[in-house]
Each structure stands twice: as C-alpha cells, then as structure tokens.
Coordinates of C-alpha atoms and ligand atoms in Angstrom, one line a residue:
X126 CA -21.8 0.6 49.0
X127 CA -24.2 3.1 47.6
X128 CA -24.0 3.9 43.9
X129 CA -26.4 6.9 44.3
X130 CA -25.2 10.1 42.7
X131 CA -22.7 8.2 40.5
X132 CA -22.9 8.3 36.8
X133 CA -23.3 4.9 35.3
X134 CA -20.5 4.2 32.8
X135 CA -20.1 1.4 30.4
X136 CA -16.6 0.3 30.0
X137 CA -16.1 -1.4 26.7
X138 CA -13.6 -4.2 26.6
X139 CA -10.8 -3.8 24.2
X140 CA -10.8 -6.5 21.5
X141 CA -7.4 -7.8 20.6
X142 CA -7.1 -8.8 16.9
X143 CA -7.5 -12.6 16.5
X144 CA -4.7 -14.6 14.8
X145 CA -6.6 -14.7 11.5
X146 CA -6.7 -10.9 11.3
X147 CA -3.0 -10.7 12.2
X148 CA -2.2 -13.2 9.4
X149 CA -4.2 -11.1 6.9
X150 CA -2.4 -7.9 8.0
X151 CA 1.0 -9.5 7.6
X152 CA 0.1 -10.8 4.2
X153 CA -0.9 -7.2 3.2
X154 CA 2.2 -5.8 4.8
X155 CA 4.4 -8.0 2.6
X156 CA 3.0 -6.3 -0.5
X157 CA 5.3 -3.4 0.5
X158 CA 8.1 -2.4 -1.9
X159 CA 11.6 -3.6 -1.0
X160 CA 15.1 -3.2 -2.5
X161 CA 15.3 -5.6 -5.5
X162 CA 12.2 -7.2 -4.0
X163 CA 14.4 -9.0 -1.4
X164 CA 11.5 -8.8 1.1
X165 CA 14.1 -8.6 3.9
X166 CA 11.6 -9.1 6.8
X167 CA 10.4 -11.7 9.3
X168 CA 7.3 -11.4 11.4
X169 CA 6.6 -13.1 14.8
X170 CA 3.3 -13.1 16.6
X171 CA 3.0 -14.1 20.2
X172 CA -0.7 -13.7 20.6
X173 CA -0.4 -10.1 21.9
X174 CA 2.0 -8.3 19.6
X175 CA 3.3 -8.6 16.1
X176 CA 7.1 -8.3 16.0
X177 CA 9.0 -7.1 12.8
X178 CA 12.5 -8.3 12.4
X179 CA 15.1 -7.5 9.8
X180 CA 16.1 -10.6 7.8
X181 CA 19.8 -10.0 7.7
X182 CA 20.4 -13.0 5.4
X183 CA 18.7 -10.9 2.7
X184 CA 21.1 -7.9 3.1
X185 CA 22.9 -6.9 -0.1
X186 CA 26.6 -6.8 0.9
X187 CA 27.9 -5.0 -2.2
X188 CA 25.1 -2.4 -2.8
X189 CA 23.8 -2.0 0.7
X190 CA 26.5 -2.9 3.2
X191 CA 25.1 -0.8 6.1
X192 CA 21.6 -2.1 5.5
X193 CA 20.0 1.3 4.8
X194 CA 17.9 0.0 1.9
X195 CA 17.0 -3.1 3.9
X196 CA 15.7 -1.1 6.9
X197 CA 13.9 1.3 4.5
X198 CA 12.1 -1.7 3.0
X199 CA 11.2 -3.0 6.5
X200 CA 9.9 0.5 7.4
X201 CA 7.7 0.3 4.3
X202 CA 6.4 -3.1 5.4
X203 CA 5.7 -1.7 8.9
X204 CA 3.7 1.2 7.5
X205 CA 1.8 -1.2 5.2
X206 CA 0.8 -3.2 8.2
X207 CA -0.4 -0.1 10.1
X208 CA -2.2 1.2 7.0
X209 CA -3.9 -2.2 6.4
X210 CA -4.9 -2.4 10.1
X211 CA -6.6 1.0 10.0
X212 CA -8.2 0.1 6.7
X213 CA -9.6 -3.1 8.3
X214 CA -11.0 -1.1 11.2
X215 CA -8.3 -1.8 13.8
X216 CA -6.1 0.5 15.9
X217 CA -2.3 -0.1 16.2
X218 CA 0.1 0.7 18.9
X219 CA 3.6 0.8 17.5
X220 CA 6.8 0.5 19.5
X221 CA 9.9 1.3 17.3
X222 CA 13.2 -0.5 18.1
X223 CA 12.0 -2.2 21.3
X224 CA 14.7 -4.1 23.3
X225 CA 18.4 -4.7 22.6
X226 CA 18.3 -7.1 19.7
X227 CA 19.3 -4.9 16.7
X228 CA 17.4 -7.1 14.3
X229 CA 14.1 -6.4 16.1
X230 CA 12.8 -3.2 14.4
X231 CA 9.2 -2.8 15.8
X232 CA 6.5 -4.4 17.9
X233 CA 2.9 -3.7 17.1
X234 CA -0.3 -4.3 19.1
X235 CA -3.5 -4.5 17.0
X236 CA -6.8 -4.0 18.9
X237 CA -10.0 -1.9 18.9
X238 CA -12.6 -0.7 21.3
X239 CA -15.5 -1.2 18.9
X240 CA -15.8 -2.7 15.4
X241 CA -15.5 -0.4 12.5
X242 CA -16.2 -1.1 8.8
X243 CA -13.3 -1.8 6.5
X244 CA -12.3 1.0 4.0
X245 CA -12.2 -1.0 0.8
X246 CA -10.6 1.8 -1.2
X247 CA -7.6 1.8 1.1
X248 CA -7.2 -2.0 1.0
X249 CA -7.3 -1.8 -2.8
X250 CA -4.5 0.8 -2.8
X251 CA -2.1 -1.8 -1.2
X252 CA -2.7 -4.0 -4.2
X253 CA -2.6 -1.3 -6.8
X254 CA 0.7 0.3 -5.7
X255 CA 3.7 -1.0 -7.7
X256 CA 6.9 0.1 -9.4
X257 CA 6.1 0.9 -13.0
X258 CA 9.5 1.8 -14.6
X259 CA 8.0 2.9 -18.0
X260 CA 8.8 6.5 -18.9
X261 CA 6.5 9.1 -17.3
X262 CA 4.6 11.4 -19.6
X263 CA 6.1 14.8 -20.2
X264 CA 3.4 16.4 -18.1
X265 CA 5.1 17.2 -14.7
X266 CA 3.5 16.7 -11.3
X267 CA 2.7 20.3 -10.2
X268 CA 5.0 21.8 -7.5
X269 CA 2.2 22.1 -4.9
X270 CA 1.3 18.4 -5.2
X271 CA 5.0 17.5 -4.9
X272 CA 5.3 19.8 -1.8
X273 CA 2.2 18.0 -0.4
X274 CA 4.0 14.6 -0.7
X275 CA 7.1 16.0 1.0
X276 CA 5.0 17.4 3.8
X277 CA 3.4 14.0 4.3
X278 CA 6.8 12.4 4.6
X279 CA 7.7 15.0 7.3
X280 CA 4.6 14.1 9.2
X281 CA 6.1 10.7 9.6
X282 CA 9.1 12.2 11.4
X283 CA 11.5 12.6 8.4
X284 CA 13.2 15.5 6.8
X285 CA 11.9 15.6 3.2
X286 CA 11.8 18.1 0.3
X287 CA 10.7 18.3 -3.3
X288 CA 13.5 19.2 -5.7
X289 CA 11.8 21.9 -7.7
X290 CA 14.2 24.7 -8.7
X291 CA 15.9 24.3 -12.1
X292 CA 19.4 24.7 -10.5
X293 CA 18.7 21.9 -8.0
X294 CA 17.3 19.7 -10.8
X295 CA 20.3 20.1 -13.0
X296 CA 22.7 19.3 -10.1
X297 CA 20.6 16.3 -9.2
X298 CA 20.7 15.0 -12.8
X299 CA 24.5 15.4 -12.8
X300 CA 24.8 13.4 -9.6
X301 CA 22.3 10.8 -10.7
X302 CA 24.4 10.2 -13.8
X303 CA 27.6 10.0 -11.8
X304 CA 26.0 7.4 -9.6
X305 CA 24.9 5.3 -12.5
X306 CA 28.4 5.4 -14.0
X307 CA 30.0 4.5 -10.6
X308 CA 27.7 1.5 -10.3
X309 CA 28.3 0.4 -14.0
X310 CA 32.0 0.0 -13.4
X311 CA 31.6 -1.9 -10.1
X312 CA 31.6 -5.6 -11.0
X313 CA 30.5 -6.7 -7.5
X314 CA 27.4 -4.5 -7.5
X315 CA 26.5 -5.5 -11.0
X316 CA 26.8 -9.2 -10.2
X317 CA 24.7 -8.7 -7.1
X318 CA 22.0 -6.8 -9.0
X319 CA 21.9 -9.5 -11.7
X320 CA 21.4 -12.1 -9.0
X321 CA 18.0 -10.6 -8.1
X322 CA 16.6 -10.6 -11.7
X323 CA 14.5 -13.5 -12.9
X324 CA 15.0 -15.7 -9.8
X325 CA 13.2 -19.1 -9.7
X326 CA 11.6 -18.4 -6.3
X327 CA 9.0 -15.9 -5.1
X328 CA 11.4 -12.9 -4.8
X329 CA 13.5 -10.6 -7.0
X330 CA 12.4 -8.7 -10.1
X331 CA 11.1 -10.4 -13.3
X332 CA 12.9 -9.0 -16.3
X333 CA 9.4 -8.4 -17.8
X334 CA 9.3 -5.4 -15.4
X335 CA 12.6 -3.8 -16.5
X336 CA 12.8 -1.5 -19.6
X337 CA 14.5 -3.2 -22.5
X338 CA 16.5 -0.2 -23.6
X339 CA 18.5 1.4 -20.8
X340 CA 18.8 4.6 -22.8
X341 CA 15.5 5.2 -24.6
X342 CA 16.2 8.9 -25.2
X343 CA 19.4 8.3 -27.2
X344 CA 19.0 10.0 -30.5
X345 CA 18.9 7.5 -33.3
X346 CA 21.7 8.0 -35.7
X347 CA 21.7 7.0 -39.4
X348 CA 25.3 6.0 -39.0
X349 CA 26.8 3.1 -37.2
X350 CA 28.0 3.9 -33.6
X351 CA 31.1 6.2 -33.6
X352 CA 33.2 7.2 -30.7
X353 CA 31.5 10.4 -29.5
X354 CA 30.5 10.1 -25.9
X355 CA 26.8 9.9 -25.5
X356 CA 24.7 12.1 -23.3
X357 CA 22.6 9.9 -21.1
X358 CA 19.6 10.9 -19.0
X359 CA 18.7 9.3 -15.7
X360 CA 16.0 11.9 -14.9
X361 CA 13.8 12.8 -17.8
X362 CA 12.0 16.1 -18.5
X363 CA 8.6 15.3 -16.9
X364 CA 10.1 13.6 -13.8
X365 CA 9.9 15.2 -10.5
X366 CA 11.9 14.2 -7.4
X367 CA 11.2 14.0 -3.7
X368 CA 14.1 13.4 -1.3
X369 CA 13.5 11.7 2.0
X370 CA 16.0 11.5 4.8
X371 CA 16.7 12.6 8.4
X372 CA 19.0 14.4 10.7
X373 CA 20.9 11.1 11.1
X374 CA 22.0 8.2 8.9
X375 CA 21.2 5.3 11.2
X376 CA 18.7 2.6 11.8
X377 CA 16.1 4.6 13.7
X378 CA 16.1 7.3 11.0
X379 CA 15.9 4.8 8.2
X380 CA 12.9 3.1 9.8
X381 CA 11.0 6.5 9.8
X382 CA 12.0 7.1 6.2
X383 CA 10.8 3.7 5.2
X384 CA 7.4 4.3 6.8
X385 CA 7.3 7.8 5.2
X386 CA 8.2 6.3 1.8
X387 CA 5.2 3.9 2.0
X388 CA 2.9 6.7 3.2
X389 CA 3.9 8.9 0.3
X390 CA 3.8 6.1 -2.3
X391 CA 0.3 5.0 -1.3
X392 CA -1.0 8.6 -1.3
X393 CA 0.6 9.3 -4.7
X394 CA -1.0 6.1 -6.0
X395 CA -4.4 7.3 -4.7
X396 CA -3.9 10.6 -6.7
X397 CA -3.0 8.7 -9.9
X398 CA 0.7 9.4 -9.7
X399 CA 3.5 6.9 -10.3
X400 CA 6.5 6.6 -8.0
X401 CA 9.9 5.0 -8.8
X402 CA 12.6 5.0 -6.1
X403 CA 16.0 6.0 -7.2
X404 CA 18.5 4.7 -4.7
X405 CA 21.8 4.7 -6.6
X406 CA 22.7 8.3 -5.8
X407 CA 22.4 7.5 -2.1
X408 CA 24.2 4.2 -2.4
X409 CA 27.5 5.8 -3.4
X410 CA 28.6 7.6 -0.3
X411 CA 30.5 10.6 -1.9
X412 CA 27.5 11.3 -4.2
X413 CA 25.1 11.0 -1.2
X414 CA 27.1 13.7 0.6
X415 CA 27.2 15.9 -2.5
X416 CA 23.4 15.5 -2.8
X417 CA 23.0 16.8 0.8
X418 CA 25.5 19.6 0.2
X419 CA 24.6 20.9 -3.3
X420 CA 21.0 19.9 -4.1
X421 CA 19.0 19.6 -0.9
X422 CA 18.3 22.5 1.4
X423 CA 16.8 20.7 4.3
X424 CA 17.7 17.1 4.2
X425 CA 21.1 16.7 6.0
X426 CA 21.2 12.9 5.6
X427 CA 19.4 11.8 2.5
X428 CA 18.1 8.1 2.6
X429 CA 16.2 7.8 -0.6
X430 CA 15.1 9.7 -3.7
X431 CA 11.6 9.1 -5.3
X432 CA 10.9 10.0 -8.9
X433 CA 7.3 11.0 -9.2
X434 CA 5.3 11.4 -12.4
X435 CA 2.3 10.4 -14.4
X436 CA 2.2 7.3 -16.5
X437 CA 0.3 7.2 -19.8
X438 CA -3.4 6.7 -19.3
X439 CA -3.8 3.9 -21.8
X440 CA -0.9 1.8 -20.5
X441 CA -1.2 -1.9 -20.2
X442 CA -1.3 -3.8 -16.9
X443 CA 2.0 -5.0 -15.7
X444 CA 2.6 -8.4 -14.1
X445 CA 3.3 -8.1 -10.3
X446 CA 6.5 -8.9 -8.5
X447 CA 6.1 -12.2 -6.6
X448 CA 5.9 -12.4 -2.8
X449 CA 7.2 -15.1 -0.4
X450 CA 4.4 -17.3 1.1
X451 CA 3.2 -16.3 4.6
X452 CA 4.5 -19.5 6.1
X453 CA 8.0 -18.5 5.2
X454 CA 7.9 -15.0 6.8
X455 CA 5.5 -15.4 9.8
X456 CA 6.2 -17.5 12.8
X457 CA 4.1 -18.0 16.0
X458 CA 5.5 -17.8 19.5
Ligands
FMN101 C1 14.6 1.2 -0.5 C2 14.2 0.9 -1.9 C3 15.0 1.2 -3.0 C4 14.7 1.0 -4.3 N1 15.5 1.4 -5.3 C5 15.1 1.2 -6.6 C6 15.9 1.8 -7.6 O1 17.0 2.4 -7.4 N2 15.5 1.6 -8.9 C7 14.3 0.9 -9.2 O2 14.0 0.8 -10.4 N3 13.5 0.4 -8.2 C8 13.9 0.6 -6.9 N4 13.1 0.1 -5.9 C9 11.8 -0.6 -6.2 C10 11.9 -2.1 -6.0 O3 12.7 -2.7 -7.0 C11 10.5 -2.7 -5.9 O4 9.8 -2.1 -4.8 C12 10.4 -4.2 -5.8 O5 11.0 -4.8 -7.0 C13 9.0 -4.7 -5.6 O6 8.2 -4.4 -6.6 P1 6.9 -3.5 -6.4 O7 7.3 -2.1 -5.9 O8 6.3 -3.4 -7.8 O9 6.0 -4.2 -5.5 C14 13.5 0.3 -4.6 C15 12.6 -0.1 -3.5 C16 13.0 0.2 -2.2 C17 12.0 -0.1 -1.1

C-alpha cells in the first residue's frame, strides 16, 4: 500500500504510572484532612486503576451517622491524589461512584503522554496544609479573596458562598453557638469525640493541637465565678466563613464537596491563609436547615463550613497529626 500523500504522524504511547508512582500518590493523598483525623479511606490498585473506598469501620455513629463527614474526608483525599498526580507530571482520569458497591467512591487512572517536570511548590503545599486552631488575627480576609475561594469550590461542582454581610454573620454566630451547646449536652457525641483525642496509634488528634482554653475571649473577672450566663463566641471578629454544599444531601454531592474543600484549602494555604473546618452546625440537622434557610442565599444543602483567616506571622510550628502507614490503607489486586 502506498503511503504517498499521507502525512507522517508519530503516535506517542501513553505511559501508565508504575506502581511506585501510585504508592507515592496514595501516600500524599493520605495527608488529606479528615474528620477527627479518622482517615476513613482504603485504596486498592489493580495495575491499571486506583480505587478509593470508604472505610465504614471508621464511621462516627454518634456525630456522623449518615457518613457525610466521612465522605467529605474521602473526597478531600481523592482531590489530594489528583492534585499530587498533576504536581508530579501525571494526568488523571477520575470516575466517581463507579459500580454498585456503595463503599466504592472513585476509580482513578494515572497516565501521561509525555514526561513533565514535577511542580515542587504544589507538592510542598500538600505537606504545609494543616488545621491550625490558634486564634486568627483580627485582620479579616478581604471579601474578594473570600469570594474567590467560593468560586473555586463552585468550579468543583458544588454550591458555595462566602458569608459576608453583617446580618448573615450574626445569624451564623447564633447558630454556631446553638450547635456547640447542643453537642455539649449530648453525652454520646462527647464520648465519641474524646475517643479520637490522644490515641496511641497513628490516627486521631493529639491534644497538643487543641486550644487549652475553650473560651479564650471570656472577660477575666476580679471576682470568683458568679451565676451570670456567659457570652461565648464560636466565630471571632476576624474570622470569615465559606459554606460549601450542593443541591442534594447525599453521597455524590458530599464527594464533590470534599474535593472542593481540599481545592479551597490548598489554594488558601498557597495564599498564606489558614482554614479551620467547622462542622458542628451541619452535624445538628435542625441547625443545618436553619443555616440554609436563614444564613445562606445559594447553598440549599450545606455540607461544611470553613472558617478562613490569617494566623500570626511569628507563630511557632505545630506538630503534625499522624497518618496510618501505607501498608494499612493500600492493597494490591
Ligand atoms: C469533614 C471535616 C470536618 C472537620 N470538622 C472540624 C471541626 O468541626 N473542628 C475542627 O477543629 N476541625 C475539624 N476538622 C479538621 C480535622 O480535625 C483535621 O483535618 C484532622 O485532625 C487532620 O489534621 P490536619 O488537617 O492538620 O492534617 C474537620 C475535617 C474534615 C475533613
């Protein structure tokens, strides 16, 4: 057969990521934030695709009976994997909720047509991001930067908005306080929460990362405590809040919100901001509904609130929350 007149084309073979790259990606994905650092995920690699499964043994029955926070956490880990792959010069093809098994949340192929250099700055971000619960400075994040974070969350398929008006902020503060009070009187939730602090193994939250005074703004009195009810603040003056959610309150929507949370958190970290999730107002169903009805204009089903602010420049380094070893979370086959 004559080849005259045809344009010669080079077809480059697609390179599938080798197992060592996949292992490294899963390791980086596991740096993702998770509710109480439960790390409620399992990974499986069959030589072609990496599969992400929810680890339902790590569900919090009292605080998260439907698994919203669990799936948000898995969504964050999925986004971390995608982000890490791109930073290491690989492309990803993500299939959300493939198949019938409800525990299987995503399947990812990692490949590339041609080698690309790694983006060190992005890889560093995955290690820099953390939950720093120290008080933000009084200097608020400007509204346009906040709106930029909400817009980024929407690009990941969520409904998201920044809470910026004074009226909305006051209503949110009220609801956040109601949520904390509701949780404080719920013994099951308190016991469960305590169970994830200072665990002997590589999960949970070390108490070194939790503020020692739950109410640092309480005015010091010269007198011994009386009986006057105190005014407590959950959201402080310099804090700003971004709400992430969707049109629905179910697994597929939670997965998108988890990915968006991770995208927002990493970009906020890049810009020097600090992010602290505030999930209690969405964990109490009545308050979650009030939030949608009275605070948020465009998030019909809120999944998570993020407090955003600036930390003091001269702050000390915090210890990191531990992570489970790769062998515990990644299986071949
Ligand atoms: C869905 C979700 C909800 C969370 N809710 C809260 C919260 O209400 N309060 C809080 O202080 N931290 C919250 N966190 C932060 C986790 O405790 C934190 O990500 C985890 O301990 C791991 O630590 P790291 O973020 O420093 O890696 C939440 C995280 C996720 C993913």
